[in-house]
């Protein structure tokens, strides 16, 4: 019984090995790209970062400062708690708690607005990346371009990231070089 199982496994393995060359030939030309590099180094990726910083940078800094100030107040209360009366401790604790709730509400609203804008930017950026991959693949005879971050191994010859950067920037420019965010905020 064990012998038949081993023979069946070996036969299945050999059939798979024999079938691999024809399967690989059928796959055609495959390019590999690093989407993080495309996003970070391309003009639309840089514009996205610039846009988000311009729209949300000051508010984020303000929220961070308010959070730090609130943490300092809470730490000061902990240090002074023994010297304060119970009434004074409770009043300060309630004041800090109220400020924390207000900050949490502001933070939630900020996160929701930021998320909506990020989704709109990501959608538009993904469309540019998709168009760039499709255009580059057609021009250069690729059947497929895959995400290099999920590929276990590939040779440098298969990496088309640098070439795609040029294509992404060209398509971005042809689309006006700006994100359309008027309806989002």
PDB file of C-alpha atoms in Angstrom:
ATOM      1  CA  UNK A   1       0.000   0.000   0.000  1.00  0.00           C
ATOM      2  CA  UNK A   2       2.754   2.465   0.980  1.00  0.00           C
ATOM      3  CA  UNK A   3       4.756   1.433  -2.078  1.00  0.00           C
ATOM      4  CA  UNK A   4       1.816   2.224  -4.422  1.00  0.00           C
ATOM      5  CA  UNK A   5       1.369   5.644  -2.753  1.00  0.00           C
ATOM      6  CA  UNK A   6       5.067   6.462  -3.206  1.00  0.00           C
ATOM      7  CA  UNK A   7       4.970   5.337  -6.854  1.00  0.00           C
ATOM      8  CA  UNK A   8       1.842   7.423  -7.466  1.00  0.00           C
ATOM      9  CA  UNK A   9       3.473  10.496  -5.892  1.00  0.00           C
ATOM     10  CA  UNK A  10       6.656  10.038  -7.953  1.00  0.00           C
ATOM     11  CA  UNK A  11       4.593   9.613 -11.133  1.00  0.00           C
ATOM     12  CA  UNK A  12       2.567  12.728 -10.315  1.00  0.00           C
ATOM     13  CA  UNK A  13       5.761  14.670  -9.660  1.00  0.00           C
ATOM     14  CA  UNK A  14       7.322  13.531 -12.931  1.00  0.00           C
ATOM     15  CA  UNK A  15       4.207  14.476 -14.850  1.00  0.00           C
ATOM     16  CA  UNK A  16       4.317  17.927 -13.272  1.00  0.00           C
ATOM     17  CA  UNK A  17       7.999  18.361 -14.104  1.00  0.00           C
ATOM     18  CA  UNK A  18       7.428  17.242 -17.692  1.00  0.00           C
ATOM     19  CA  UNK A  19       4.508  19.665 -18.032  1.00  0.00           C
ATOM     20  CA  UNK A  20       6.391  22.695 -16.645  1.00  0.00           C
ATOM     21  CA  UNK A  21       8.303  23.763 -19.766  1.00  0.00           C
ATOM     22  CA  UNK A  22       5.189  23.955 -21.930  1.00  0.00           C
ATOM     23  CA  UNK A  23       3.301  25.778 -19.142  1.00  0.00           C
ATOM     24  CA  UNK A  24       6.123  28.289 -18.783  1.00  0.00           C
ATOM     25  CA  UNK A  25       6.178  28.854 -22.537  1.00  0.00           C
ATOM     26  CA  UNK A  26       2.452  29.536 -22.454  1.00  0.00           C
ATOM     27  CA  UNK A  27       2.918  32.163 -19.731  1.00  0.00           C
ATOM     28  CA  UNK A  28       4.698  34.535 -22.120  1.00  0.00           C
ATOM     29  CA  UNK A  29       6.732  37.560 -21.126  1.00  0.00           C
ATOM     30  CA  UNK A  30       6.249  38.620 -17.507  1.00  0.00           C
ATOM     31  CA  UNK A  31       7.453  41.853 -15.967  1.00  0.00           C
ATOM     32  CA  UNK A  32       7.796  42.551 -12.276  1.00  0.00           C
ATOM     33  CA  UNK A  33       7.272  45.979 -10.717  1.00  0.00           C
ATOM     34  CA  UNK A  34       7.605  47.408  -7.238  1.00  0.00           C
ATOM     35  CA  UNK A  35       4.351  49.326  -6.567  1.00  0.00           C
ATOM     36  CA  UNK A  36       5.765  51.095  -3.501  1.00  0.00           C
ATOM     37  CA  UNK A  37       8.594  52.549  -5.576  1.00  0.00           C
ATOM     38  CA  UNK A  38       6.144  53.498  -8.300  1.00  0.00           C
ATOM     39  CA  UNK A  39       3.964  55.248  -5.754  1.00  0.00           C
ATOM     40  CA  UNK A  40       6.752  56.962  -3.835  1.00  0.00           C
ATOM     41  CA  UNK A  41       9.003  57.987  -6.714  1.00  0.00           C
ATOM     42  CA  UNK A  42       6.470  58.870  -9.400  1.00  0.00           C
ATOM     43  CA  UNK A  43       5.129  62.358  -9.961  1.00  0.00           C
ATOM     44  CA  UNK A  44       1.581  61.400  -8.918  1.00  0.00           C
ATOM     45  CA  UNK A  45       2.919  59.752  -5.760  1.00  0.00           C
ATOM     46  CA  UNK A  46       4.866  62.869  -4.857  1.00  0.00           C
ATOM     47  CA  UNK A  47       1.840  65.033  -5.667  1.00  0.00           C
ATOM     48  CA  UNK A  48      -0.336  62.857  -3.413  1.00  0.00           C
ATOM     49  CA  UNK A  49       2.039  63.371  -0.490  1.00  0.00           C
ATOM     50  CA  UNK A  50       2.206  67.108  -1.188  1.00  0.00           C
ATOM     51  CA  UNK A  51      -1.595  67.360  -1.439  1.00  0.00           C
ATOM     52  CA  UNK A  52      -2.193  65.452   1.806  1.00  0.00           C
ATOM     53  CA  UNK A  53       0.394  67.517   3.671  1.00  0.00           C
ATOM     54  CA  UNK A  54      -1.100  70.741   2.361  1.00  0.00           C
ATOM     55  CA  UNK A  55      -4.648  69.721   3.248  1.00  0.00           C
ATOM     56  CA  UNK A  56      -4.062  67.986   6.584  1.00  0.00           C
ATOM     57  CA  UNK A  57      -0.539  68.754   7.833  1.00  0.00           C
ATOM     58  CA  UNK A  58      -1.369  71.742  10.039  1.00  0.00           C
ATOM     59  CA  UNK A  59      -4.433  70.058  11.518  1.00  0.00           C
ATOM     60  CA  UNK A  60      -2.421  66.912  12.279  1.00  0.00           C
ATOM     61  CA  UNK A  61       0.278  68.973  13.987  1.00  0.00           C
ATOM     62  CA  UNK A  62      -2.354  70.817  16.010  1.00  0.00           C
ATOM     63  CA  UNK A  63      -3.974  67.564  17.131  1.00  0.00           C
ATOM     64  CA  UNK A  64      -0.585  66.137  18.078  1.00  0.00           C
ATOM     65  CA  UNK A  65       0.238  69.256  20.115  1.00  0.00           C
ATOM     66  CA  UNK A  66      -3.120  69.124  21.877  1.00  0.00           C
ATOM     67  CA  UNK A  67      -2.563  65.450  22.638  1.00  0.00           C
ATOM     68  CA  UNK A  68       0.897  66.149  24.055  1.00  0.00           C
ATOM     69  CA  UNK A  69      -0.453  69.005  26.180  1.00  0.00           C
ATOM     70  CA  UNK A  70      -3.238  66.771  27.474  1.00  0.00           C
ATOM     71  CA  UNK A  71      -0.746  64.034  28.341  1.00  0.00           C
ATOM     72  CA  UNK A  72       1.353  66.596  30.226  1.00  0.00           C
ATOM     73  CA  UNK A  73      -1.691  67.754  32.194  1.00  0.00           C
ATOM     74  CA  UNK A  74      -2.514  64.148  33.099  1.00  0.00           C
ATOM     75  CA  UNK A  75       1.107  63.483  34.152  1.00  0.00           C
ATOM     76  CA  UNK A  76       1.146  66.671  36.251  1.00  0.00           C
ATOM     77  CA  UNK A  77      -2.087  65.570  37.934  1.00  0.00           C
ATOM     78  CA  UNK A  78      -0.563  62.178  38.755  1.00  0.00           C
ATOM     79  CA  UNK A  79       2.503  63.846  40.265  1.00  0.00           C
ATOM     80  CA  UNK A  80       0.461  66.337  42.289  1.00  0.00           C
ATOM     81  CA  UNK A  81      -2.392  64.010  43.250  1.00  0.00           C
ATOM     82  CA  UNK A  82      -1.145  63.389  46.790  1.00  0.00           C
ATOM     83  CA  UNK A  83      -0.873  67.117  47.516  1.00  0.00           C
ATOM     84  CA  UNK A  84      -4.341  67.978  46.197  1.00  0.00           C
ATOM     85  CA  UNK A  85      -7.638  67.646  47.941  1.00  0.00           C
ATOM     86  CA  UNK A  86     -10.020  65.037  46.651  1.00  0.00           C
ATOM     87  CA  UNK A  87     -12.296  67.742  45.266  1.00  0.00           C
ATOM     88  CA  UNK A  88      -9.423  69.451  43.407  1.00  0.00           C
ATOM     89  CA  UNK A  89      -8.206  66.098  42.029  1.00  0.00           C
ATOM     90  CA  UNK A  90     -11.689  65.216  40.796  1.00  0.00           C
ATOM     91  CA  UNK A  91     -12.215  68.640  39.188  1.00  0.00           C
ATOM     92  CA  UNK A  92      -8.885  68.477  37.340  1.00  0.00           C
ATOM     93  CA  UNK A  93      -9.484  64.865  36.330  1.00  0.00           C
ATOM     94  CA  UNK A  94     -12.927  65.749  34.957  1.00  0.00           C
ATOM     95  CA  UNK A  95     -11.477  68.719  33.077  1.00  0.00           C
ATOM     96  CA  UNK A  96      -8.774  66.495  31.541  1.00  0.00           C
ATOM     97  CA  UNK A  97     -11.339  63.825  30.698  1.00  0.00           C
ATOM     98  CA  UNK A  98     -13.574  66.399  28.977  1.00  0.00           C
ATOM     99  CA  UNK A  99     -10.624  67.729  26.974  1.00  0.00           C
ATOM    100  CA  UNK A 100      -9.667  64.151  26.036  1.00  0.00           C
ATOM    101  CA  UNK A 101     -13.192  63.475  24.777  1.00  0.00           C
ATOM    102  CA  UNK A 102     -13.159  66.697  22.731  1.00  0.00           C
ATOM    103  CA  UNK A 103      -9.763  65.797  21.290  1.00  0.00           C
ATOM    104  CA  UNK A 104     -10.998  62.297  20.481  1.00  0.00           C
ATOM    105  CA  UNK A 105     -14.000  63.765  18.638  1.00  0.00           C
ATOM    106  CA  UNK A 106     -11.724  66.105  16.665  1.00  0.00           C
ATOM    107  CA  UNK A 107      -9.365  63.221  15.917  1.00  0.00           C
ATOM    108  CA  UNK A 108     -12.178  61.021  14.664  1.00  0.00           C
ATOM    109  CA  UNK A 109     -13.488  63.757  12.363  1.00  0.00           C
ATOM    110  CA  UNK A 110      -9.942  64.405  11.095  1.00  0.00           C
ATOM    111  CA  UNK A 111      -9.376  60.702  10.420  1.00  0.00           C
ATOM    112  CA  UNK A 112     -12.650  60.396   8.525  1.00  0.00           C
ATOM    113  CA  UNK A 113     -11.865  63.407   6.295  1.00  0.00           C
ATOM    114  CA  UNK A 114      -8.308  62.189   5.722  1.00  0.00           C
ATOM    115  CA  UNK A 115      -9.542  58.702   4.876  1.00  0.00           C
ATOM    116  CA  UNK A 116     -12.009  60.003   2.271  1.00  0.00           C
ATOM    117  CA  UNK A 117      -9.318  62.065   0.563  1.00  0.00           C
ATOM    118  CA  UNK A 118      -6.780  59.218   0.718  1.00  0.00           C
ATOM    119  CA  UNK A 119      -9.315  56.854  -0.864  1.00  0.00           C
ATOM    120  CA  UNK A 120      -9.956  59.302  -3.698  1.00  0.00           C
ATOM    121  CA  UNK A 121      -6.231  59.814  -4.258  1.00  0.00           C
ATOM    122  CA  UNK A 122      -5.502  56.067  -4.112  1.00  0.00           C
ATOM    123  CA  UNK A 123      -8.264  55.343  -6.582  1.00  0.00           C
ATOM    124  CA  UNK A 124      -6.924  57.890  -9.054  1.00  0.00           C
ATOM    125  CA  UNK A 125      -3.320  56.795  -8.489  1.00  0.00           C
ATOM    126  CA  UNK A 126      -4.230  53.134  -9.010  1.00  0.00           C
ATOM    127  CA  UNK A 127      -5.967  54.038 -12.259  1.00  0.00           C
ATOM    128  CA  UNK A 128      -2.821  55.805 -13.495  1.00  0.00           C
ATOM    129  CA  UNK A 129      -0.672  52.822 -12.450  1.00  0.00           C
ATOM    130  CA  UNK A 130      -3.035  50.394 -14.189  1.00  0.00           C
ATOM    131  CA  UNK A 131      -3.016  52.443 -17.389  1.00  0.00           C
ATOM    132  CA  UNK A 132       0.764  52.744 -17.265  1.00  0.00           C
ATOM    133  CA  UNK A 133       1.195  48.979 -16.833  1.00  0.00           C
ATOM    134  CA  UNK A 134      -1.217  48.247 -19.656  1.00  0.00           C
ATOM    135  CA  UNK A 135       0.414  50.760 -21.995  1.00  0.00           C
ATOM    136  CA  UNK A 136       3.940  49.629 -21.179  1.00  0.00           C
ATOM    137  CA  UNK A 137       3.019  45.954 -21.529  1.00  0.00           C
ATOM    138  CA  UNK A 138       1.441  46.477 -24.941  1.00  0.00           C
ATOM    139  CA  UNK A 139       4.390  48.539 -26.238  1.00  0.00           C
ATOM    140  CA  UNK A 140       6.993  46.071 -24.984  1.00  0.00           C
ATOM    141  CA  UNK A 141       5.343  42.710 -25.563  1.00  0.00           C
ATOM    142  CA  UNK A 142       4.564  41.788 -21.957  1.00  0.00           C
ATOM    143  CA  UNK A 143       1.669  39.463 -21.256  1.00  0.00           C
ATOM    144  CA  UNK A 144       1.634  40.301 -17.587  1.00  0.00           C
ATOM    145  CA  UNK A 145       3.174  42.686 -15.065  1.00  0.00           C
ATOM    146  CA  UNK A 146       3.016  41.460 -11.483  1.00  0.00           C
ATOM    147  CA  UNK A 147       3.565  43.029  -8.071  1.00  0.00           C
ATOM    148  CA  UNK A 148       7.195  42.400  -7.096  1.00  0.00           C
ATOM    149  CA  UNK A 149       6.428  42.542  -3.377  1.00  0.00           C
ATOM    150  CA  UNK A 150       4.515  39.277  -3.568  1.00  0.00           C
ATOM    151  CA  UNK A 151       6.831  37.418  -5.938  1.00  0.00           C
ATOM    152  CA  UNK A 152       9.164  35.046  -4.125  1.00  0.00           C
ATOM    153  CA  UNK A 153      11.966  35.299  -6.688  1.00  0.00           C
ATOM    154  CA  UNK A 154      12.698  37.063  -9.940  1.00  0.00           C
ATOM    155  CA  UNK A 155      15.783  38.188 -11.790  1.00  0.00           C
ATOM    156  CA  UNK A 156      16.699  41.837 -12.251  1.00  0.00           C
ATOM    157  CA  UNK A 157      16.010  41.392 -15.973  1.00  0.00           C
ATOM    158  CA  UNK A 158      12.288  40.996 -15.170  1.00  0.00           C
ATOM    159  CA  UNK A 159      12.117  44.233 -13.128  1.00  0.00           C
ATOM    160  CA  UNK A 160      10.343  46.921 -15.161  1.00  0.00           C
ATOM    161  CA  UNK A 161       9.845  49.427 -12.324  1.00  0.00           C
ATOM    162  CA  UNK A 162      12.173  52.100 -13.729  1.00  0.00           C
ATOM    163  CA  UNK A 163      10.560  51.939 -17.156  1.00  0.00           C
ATOM    164  CA  UNK A 164       7.092  52.033 -15.610  1.00  0.00           C
ATOM    165  CA  UNK A 165       8.034  55.160 -13.632  1.00  0.00           C
ATOM    166  CA  UNK A 166       8.504  56.976 -16.931  1.00  0.00           C
ATOM    167  CA  UNK A 167       5.185  55.648 -18.238  1.00  0.00           C
ATOM    168  CA  UNK A 168       3.344  56.589 -15.018  1.00  0.00           C
ATOM    169  CA  UNK A 169       4.724  60.139 -15.181  1.00  0.00           C
ATOM    170  CA  UNK A 170       3.769  60.450 -18.856  1.00  0.00           C
ATOM    171  CA  UNK A 171       0.195  59.271 -18.241  1.00  0.00           C
ATOM    172  CA  UNK A 172      -0.092  61.463 -15.129  1.00  0.00           C
ATOM    173  CA  UNK A 173       0.953  64.493 -17.167  1.00  0.00           C
ATOM    174  CA  UNK A 174      -1.531  63.614 -19.940  1.00  0.00           C
ATOM    175  CA  UNK A 175      -4.316  63.556 -17.319  1.00  0.00           C
ATOM    176  CA  UNK A 176      -3.470  67.071 -16.177  1.00  0.00           C
ATOM    177  CA  UNK A 177      -1.072  66.253 -13.345  1.00  0.00           C
ATOM    178  CA  UNK A 178      -3.603  66.951 -10.590  1.00  0.00           C
ATOM    179  CA  UNK A 179      -5.890  64.895  -8.399  1.00  0.00           C
ATOM    180  CA  UNK A 180      -9.578  65.668  -8.684  1.00  0.00           C
ATOM    181  CA  UNK A 181     -10.658  66.126  -5.061  1.00  0.00           C
ATOM    182  CA  UNK A 182     -13.297  68.845  -5.241  1.00  0.00           C
ATOM    183  CA  UNK A 183     -16.174  66.508  -4.414  1.00  0.00           C
ATOM    184  CA  UNK A 184     -14.354  64.655  -1.636  1.00  0.00           C
ATOM    185  CA  UNK A 185     -13.471  66.850   1.366  1.00  0.00           C
TER     186      UNK A 185
END
